[in-house]
PDB file of C-alpha atoms in Angstrom:
ATOM      1  CA  MET A   1     100.122 -23.878  12.697  1.00 62.00           C
ATOM      2  CA  LYS A   2      99.188 -20.625  14.061  1.00 60.00           C
ATOM      3  CA  LYS A   3     101.428 -21.805  17.404  1.00 59.00           C
ATOM      4  CA  TYR A   4     104.227 -22.436  15.212  1.00 57.00           C
ATOM      5  CA  ILE A   5     104.028 -18.971  13.427  1.00 62.00           C
ATOM      6  CA  ALA A   6     103.728 -17.014  16.816  1.00 55.00           C
ATOM      7  CA  LEU A   7     106.683 -19.040  17.959  1.00 57.00           C
ATOM      8  CA  LEU A   8     108.748 -17.844  14.989  1.00 59.00           C
ATOM      9  CA  ILE A   9     107.589 -14.469  15.215  1.00 66.00           C
ATOM     10  CA  LEU A  10     108.200 -14.006  18.878  1.00 58.00           C
ATOM     11  CA  PRO A  11     111.947 -14.595  18.952  1.00 61.00           C
ATOM     12  CA  ALA A  12     112.091 -12.384  15.955  1.00 61.00           C
ATOM     13  CA  LEU A  13     110.405  -9.509  17.684  1.00 58.00           C
ATOM     14  CA  ILE A  14     112.531  -9.940  20.761  1.00 65.00           C
ATOM     15  CA  ILE A  15     115.922  -9.861  18.640  1.00 64.00           C
ATOM     16  CA  TYR A  16     114.652  -6.791  16.727  1.00 65.00           C
ATOM     17  CA  GLY A  17     113.504  -5.043  19.955  1.00 62.00           C
ATOM     18  CA  CYS A  18     116.706  -5.703  21.616  1.00 60.00           C
ATOM     19  CA  ALA A  19     118.815  -4.191  18.828  1.00 54.00           C
ATOM     20  CA  THR A  20     120.668  -1.189  19.767  1.00 61.00           C
ATOM     21  CA  ASP A  21     121.551   1.882  17.902  1.00 62.00           C
ATOM     22  CA  LYS A  22     125.031   2.668  17.286  1.00 69.00           C
ATOM     23  CA  LYS A  23     126.009   6.074  18.807  1.00 74.00           C
ATOM     24  CA  LYS A  24     128.582   8.467  17.379  1.00 78.00           C
ATOM     25  CA  PRO A  25     131.497   9.057  19.650  1.00 78.00           C
ATOM     26  CA  SER A  26     131.555  12.153  21.386  1.00 83.00           C
ATOM     27  CA  ASP A  27     133.784  15.050  20.199  1.00 84.00           C
ATOM     28  CA  ASP A  28     135.811  14.495  23.336  1.00 85.00           C
ATOM     29  CA  SER A  29     136.458  10.772  22.446  1.00 87.00           C
ATOM     30  CA  HIS A  30     137.496  11.636  19.003  1.00 90.00           C
ATOM     31  CA  SER A  31     139.787  14.482  20.308  1.00 90.00           C
ATOM     32  CA  ALA A  32     141.272  11.947  22.727  1.00 92.00           C
ATOM     33  CA  GLY A  33     141.819   9.366  19.988  1.00 94.00           C
ATOM     34  CA  GLU A  34     143.407  12.047  17.740  1.00 95.00           C
ATOM     35  CA  ALA A  35     145.729  13.105  20.766  1.00 95.00           C
ATOM     36  CA  TYR A  36     146.926   9.632  21.307  1.00 96.00           C
ATOM     37  CA  ASP A  37     147.503   9.095  17.570  1.00 96.00           C
ATOM     38  CA  HIS A  38     149.707  12.319  17.736  1.00 95.00           C
ATOM     39  CA  ILE A  39     151.718  10.689  20.736  1.00 96.00           C
ATOM     40  CA  ILE A  40     152.240   7.559  18.713  1.00 96.00           C
ATOM     41  CA  ALA A  41     153.373   9.416  15.771  1.00 96.00           C
ATOM     42  CA  VAL A  42     156.039  11.274  17.880  1.00 96.00           C
ATOM     43  CA  LYS A  43     157.074   7.900  19.382  1.00 97.00           C
ATOM     44  CA  GLU A  44     157.489   6.232  16.009  1.00 97.00           C
ATOM     45  CA  ALA A  45     159.490   9.540  14.761  1.00 96.00           C
ATOM     46  CA  TYR A  46     161.793   9.186  17.490  1.00 96.00           C
ATOM     47  CA  GLU A  47     162.438   5.616  17.272  1.00 96.00           C
ATOM     48  CA  ILE A  48     163.553   6.024  13.783  1.00 96.00           C
ATOM     49  CA  LYS A  49     165.315   9.348  14.511  1.00 95.00           C
ATOM     50  CA  ASN A  50     163.365  11.467  11.786  1.00 96.00           C
ATOM     51  CA  VAL A  51     164.337  14.933  12.817  1.00 95.00           C
ATOM     52  CA  PHE A  52     162.102  16.458  10.265  1.00 95.00           C
ATOM     53  CA  ILE A  53     158.932  14.704  11.524  1.00 93.00           C
ATOM     54  CA  ILE A  54     159.886  15.472  15.298  1.00 94.00           C
ATOM     55  CA  LYS A  55     160.283  19.216  14.496  1.00 93.00           C
ATOM     56  CA  ASN A  56     156.874  19.326  12.728  1.00 91.00           C
ATOM     57  CA  LEU A  57     154.958  17.415  15.494  1.00 89.00           C
ATOM     58  CA  VAL A  58     156.615  18.735  18.546  1.00 91.00           C
ATOM     59  CA  PRO A  59     157.950  22.303  17.719  1.00 90.00           C
ATOM     60  CA  GLU A  60     157.979  23.471  21.450  1.00 86.00           C
ATOM     61  CA  LEU A  61     160.015  20.131  22.577  1.00 91.00           C
ATOM     62  CA  SER A  62     161.824  19.279  19.319  1.00 92.00           C
ATOM     63  CA  GLU A  63     165.140  20.724  20.665  1.00 92.00           C
ATOM     64  CA  HIS A  64     165.069  18.456  23.804  1.00 91.00           C
ATOM     65  CA  ILE A  65     163.981  15.550  22.060  1.00 93.00           C
ATOM     66  CA  ILE A  66     166.521  15.838  18.989  1.00 93.00           C
ATOM     67  CA  LYS A  67     169.426  16.112  21.711  1.00 92.00           C
ATOM     68  CA  GLU A  68     168.335  12.440  22.802  1.00 90.00           C
ATOM     69  CA  LEU A  69     168.804  10.859  19.388  1.00 92.00           C
ATOM     70  CA  SER A  70     172.408   9.545  20.137  1.00 91.00           C
ATOM     71  CA  PHE A  71     171.186   5.776  20.380  1.00 93.00           C
ATOM     72  CA  GLU A  72     171.693   3.148  17.890  1.00 93.00           C
ATOM     73  CA  LYS A  73     168.201   1.844  18.359  1.00 93.00           C
ATOM     74  CA  ALA A  74     165.123   2.516  20.370  1.00 95.00           C
ATOM     75  CA  GLU A  75     161.976   0.609  21.151  1.00 96.00           C
ATOM     76  CA  LEU A  76     159.255   2.233  23.182  1.00 97.00           C
ATOM     77  CA  SER A  77     155.964   0.829  24.085  1.00 97.00           C
ATOM     78  CA  PHE A  78     152.950   2.895  25.604  1.00 97.00           C
ATOM     79  CA  GLU A  79     149.982   2.036  27.464  1.00 96.00           C
ATOM     80  CA  LYS A  80     147.263   4.517  28.024  1.00 95.00           C
ATOM     81  CA  ARG A  81     145.840   4.859  31.586  1.00 95.00           C
ATOM     82  CA  LEU A  82     143.735   8.029  31.653  1.00 95.00           C
ATOM     83  CA  VAL A  83     142.623  10.852  29.553  1.00 96.00           C
ATOM     84  CA  ARG A  84     141.603  14.195  31.044  1.00 96.00           C
ATOM     85  CA  ILE A  85     140.210  17.009  28.965  1.00 95.00           C
ATOM     86  CA  ASN A  86     139.595  20.673  29.698  1.00 94.00           C
ATOM     87  CA  LYS A  87     139.106  23.777  27.904  1.00 93.00           C
ATOM     88  CA  THR A  88     142.631  24.304  26.705  1.00 94.00           C
ATOM     89  CA  SER A  89     144.411  20.850  26.673  1.00 96.00           C
ATOM     90  CA  ILE A  90     144.051  17.437  26.447  1.00 97.00           C
ATOM     91  CA  ILE A  91     146.242  15.351  28.912  1.00 97.00           C
ATOM     92  CA  ILE A  92     146.841  11.678  28.303  1.00 97.00           C
ATOM     93  CA  ASN A  93     148.573   9.678  31.357  1.00 98.00           C
ATOM     94  CA  LEU A  94     150.827   6.823  29.873  1.00 97.00           C
ATOM     95  CA  LYS A  95     152.693   3.948  31.344  1.00 97.00           C
ATOM     96  CA  TRP A  96     155.890   3.495  29.211  1.00 97.00           C
ATOM     97  CA  GLN A  97     158.612   0.978  28.994  1.00 97.00           C
ATOM     98  CA  GLY A  98     161.677   1.539  26.694  1.00 96.00           C
ATOM     99  CA  LEU A  99     164.763  -0.172  25.481  1.00 96.00           C
ATOM    100  CA  TRP A 100     167.781   2.020  24.161  1.00 95.00           C
ATOM    101  CA  TRP A 101     170.812   0.409  22.421  1.00 94.00           C
ATOM    102  CA  ILE A 102     173.648   2.729  22.994  1.00 89.00           C
ATOM    103  CA  GLU A 103     176.261   0.580  21.442  1.00 82.00           C
ATOM    104  CA  LYS A 104     175.558  -2.735  19.711  1.00 76.00           C
ATOM    105  CA  ASP A 105     175.888  -5.019  22.768  1.00 80.00           C
ATOM    106  CA  ARG A 106     174.993  -2.294  25.295  1.00 88.00           C
ATOM    107  CA  LYS A 107     171.284  -2.096  26.102  1.00 91.00           C
ATOM    108  CA  ILE A 108     169.545   0.167  28.651  1.00 93.00           C
ATOM    109  CA  GLU A 109     165.913  -0.596  29.897  1.00 94.00           C
ATOM    110  CA  ASN A 110     163.768   1.769  31.563  1.00 95.00           C
ATOM    111  CA  ARG A 111     160.053   2.578  32.401  1.00 96.00           C
ATOM    112  CA  GLY A 112     157.969   5.159  33.938  1.00 97.00           C
ATOM    113  CA  VAL A 113     154.558   7.194  33.938  1.00 98.00           C
ATOM    114  CA  ALA A 114     154.114  10.442  32.217  1.00 97.00           C
ATOM    115  CA  ASP A 115     151.458  13.073  31.378  1.00 97.00           C
ATOM    116  CA  PHE A 116     151.532  14.100  27.890  1.00 97.00           C
ATOM    117  CA  VAL A 117     150.041  17.523  27.598  1.00 97.00           C
ATOM    118  CA  LEU A 118     148.602  18.617  24.167  1.00 96.00           C
ATOM    119  CA  ASN A 119     147.121  21.812  23.113  1.00 94.00           C
ATOM    120  CA  ARG A 120     143.490  21.116  22.412  1.00 91.00           C
ATOM    121  CA  GLU A 121     143.070  23.483  19.466  1.00 91.00           C
ATOM    122  CA  ARG A 122     146.396  22.752  17.600  1.00 91.00           C
ATOM    123  CA  MET A 123     146.577  19.171  18.705  1.00 91.00           C
ATOM    124  CA  ILE A 124     150.318  19.608  19.528  1.00 92.00           C
ATOM    125  CA  LEU A 125     152.317  18.176  22.325  1.00 94.00           C
ATOM    126  CA  SER A 126     153.380  20.959  24.305  1.00 93.00           C
ATOM    127  CA  ARG A 127     154.853  19.358  27.345  1.00 94.00           C
ATOM    128  CA  ILE A 128     155.683  16.025  29.067  1.00 96.00           C
ATOM    129  CA  ASP A 129     155.254  16.037  32.983  1.00 96.00           C
ATOM    130  CA  GLY A 130     156.767  13.063  34.875  1.00 96.00           C
ATOM    131  CA  ASP A 131     159.094  10.354  33.513  1.00 96.00           C
ATOM    132  CA  ASN A 132     159.871  11.420  29.972  1.00 95.00           C
ATOM    133  CA  PRO A 133     160.252   8.363  27.607  1.00 96.00           C
ATOM    134  CA  PHE A 134     162.289  10.600  25.057  1.00 95.00           C
ATOM    135  CA  ILE A 135     165.362  10.907  27.465  1.00 93.00           C
ATOM    136  CA  ILE A 136     167.930   8.110  27.244  1.00 90.00           C
ATOM    137  CA  PRO A 137     168.378   6.950  30.927  1.00 88.00           C
ATOM    138  CA  LEU A 138     171.688   7.128  32.529  1.00 79.00           C
ATOM    139  CA  ALA A 139     173.708   3.518  32.197  1.00 57.00           C
ATOM    140  CA  LYS A 140     174.167   2.128  35.788  1.00 50.00           C
TER     141      LYS A 140
END
């Protein structure tokens, strides 16, 4: 009987001993997630052509983005590749693909890679280095 109890207790102790404590995400991890969420909000505002949201989310770049809202419809997809954090900024490197319908039957496709640079304190997109997904590509 004691052998059976010992056999039942032993796996329970092993399982309990192997349990890991859940660790809180670091401040940098939280900031990187918040920065990516901000970029997605800008993307969604661009796709639905919401000028008010764009002006609030991207005050420094809003003029340039609003000039590019001459499409009928747009679909962008972003894939996060790398996040760098320094004292003043959060830089998120994204691979992106986009489709723009200029007219009902005329579609333009493009893709690229860009660094989205956000102010770390205000969490506002300050510039885009590389291939800007918010510019309609020239038709070929």
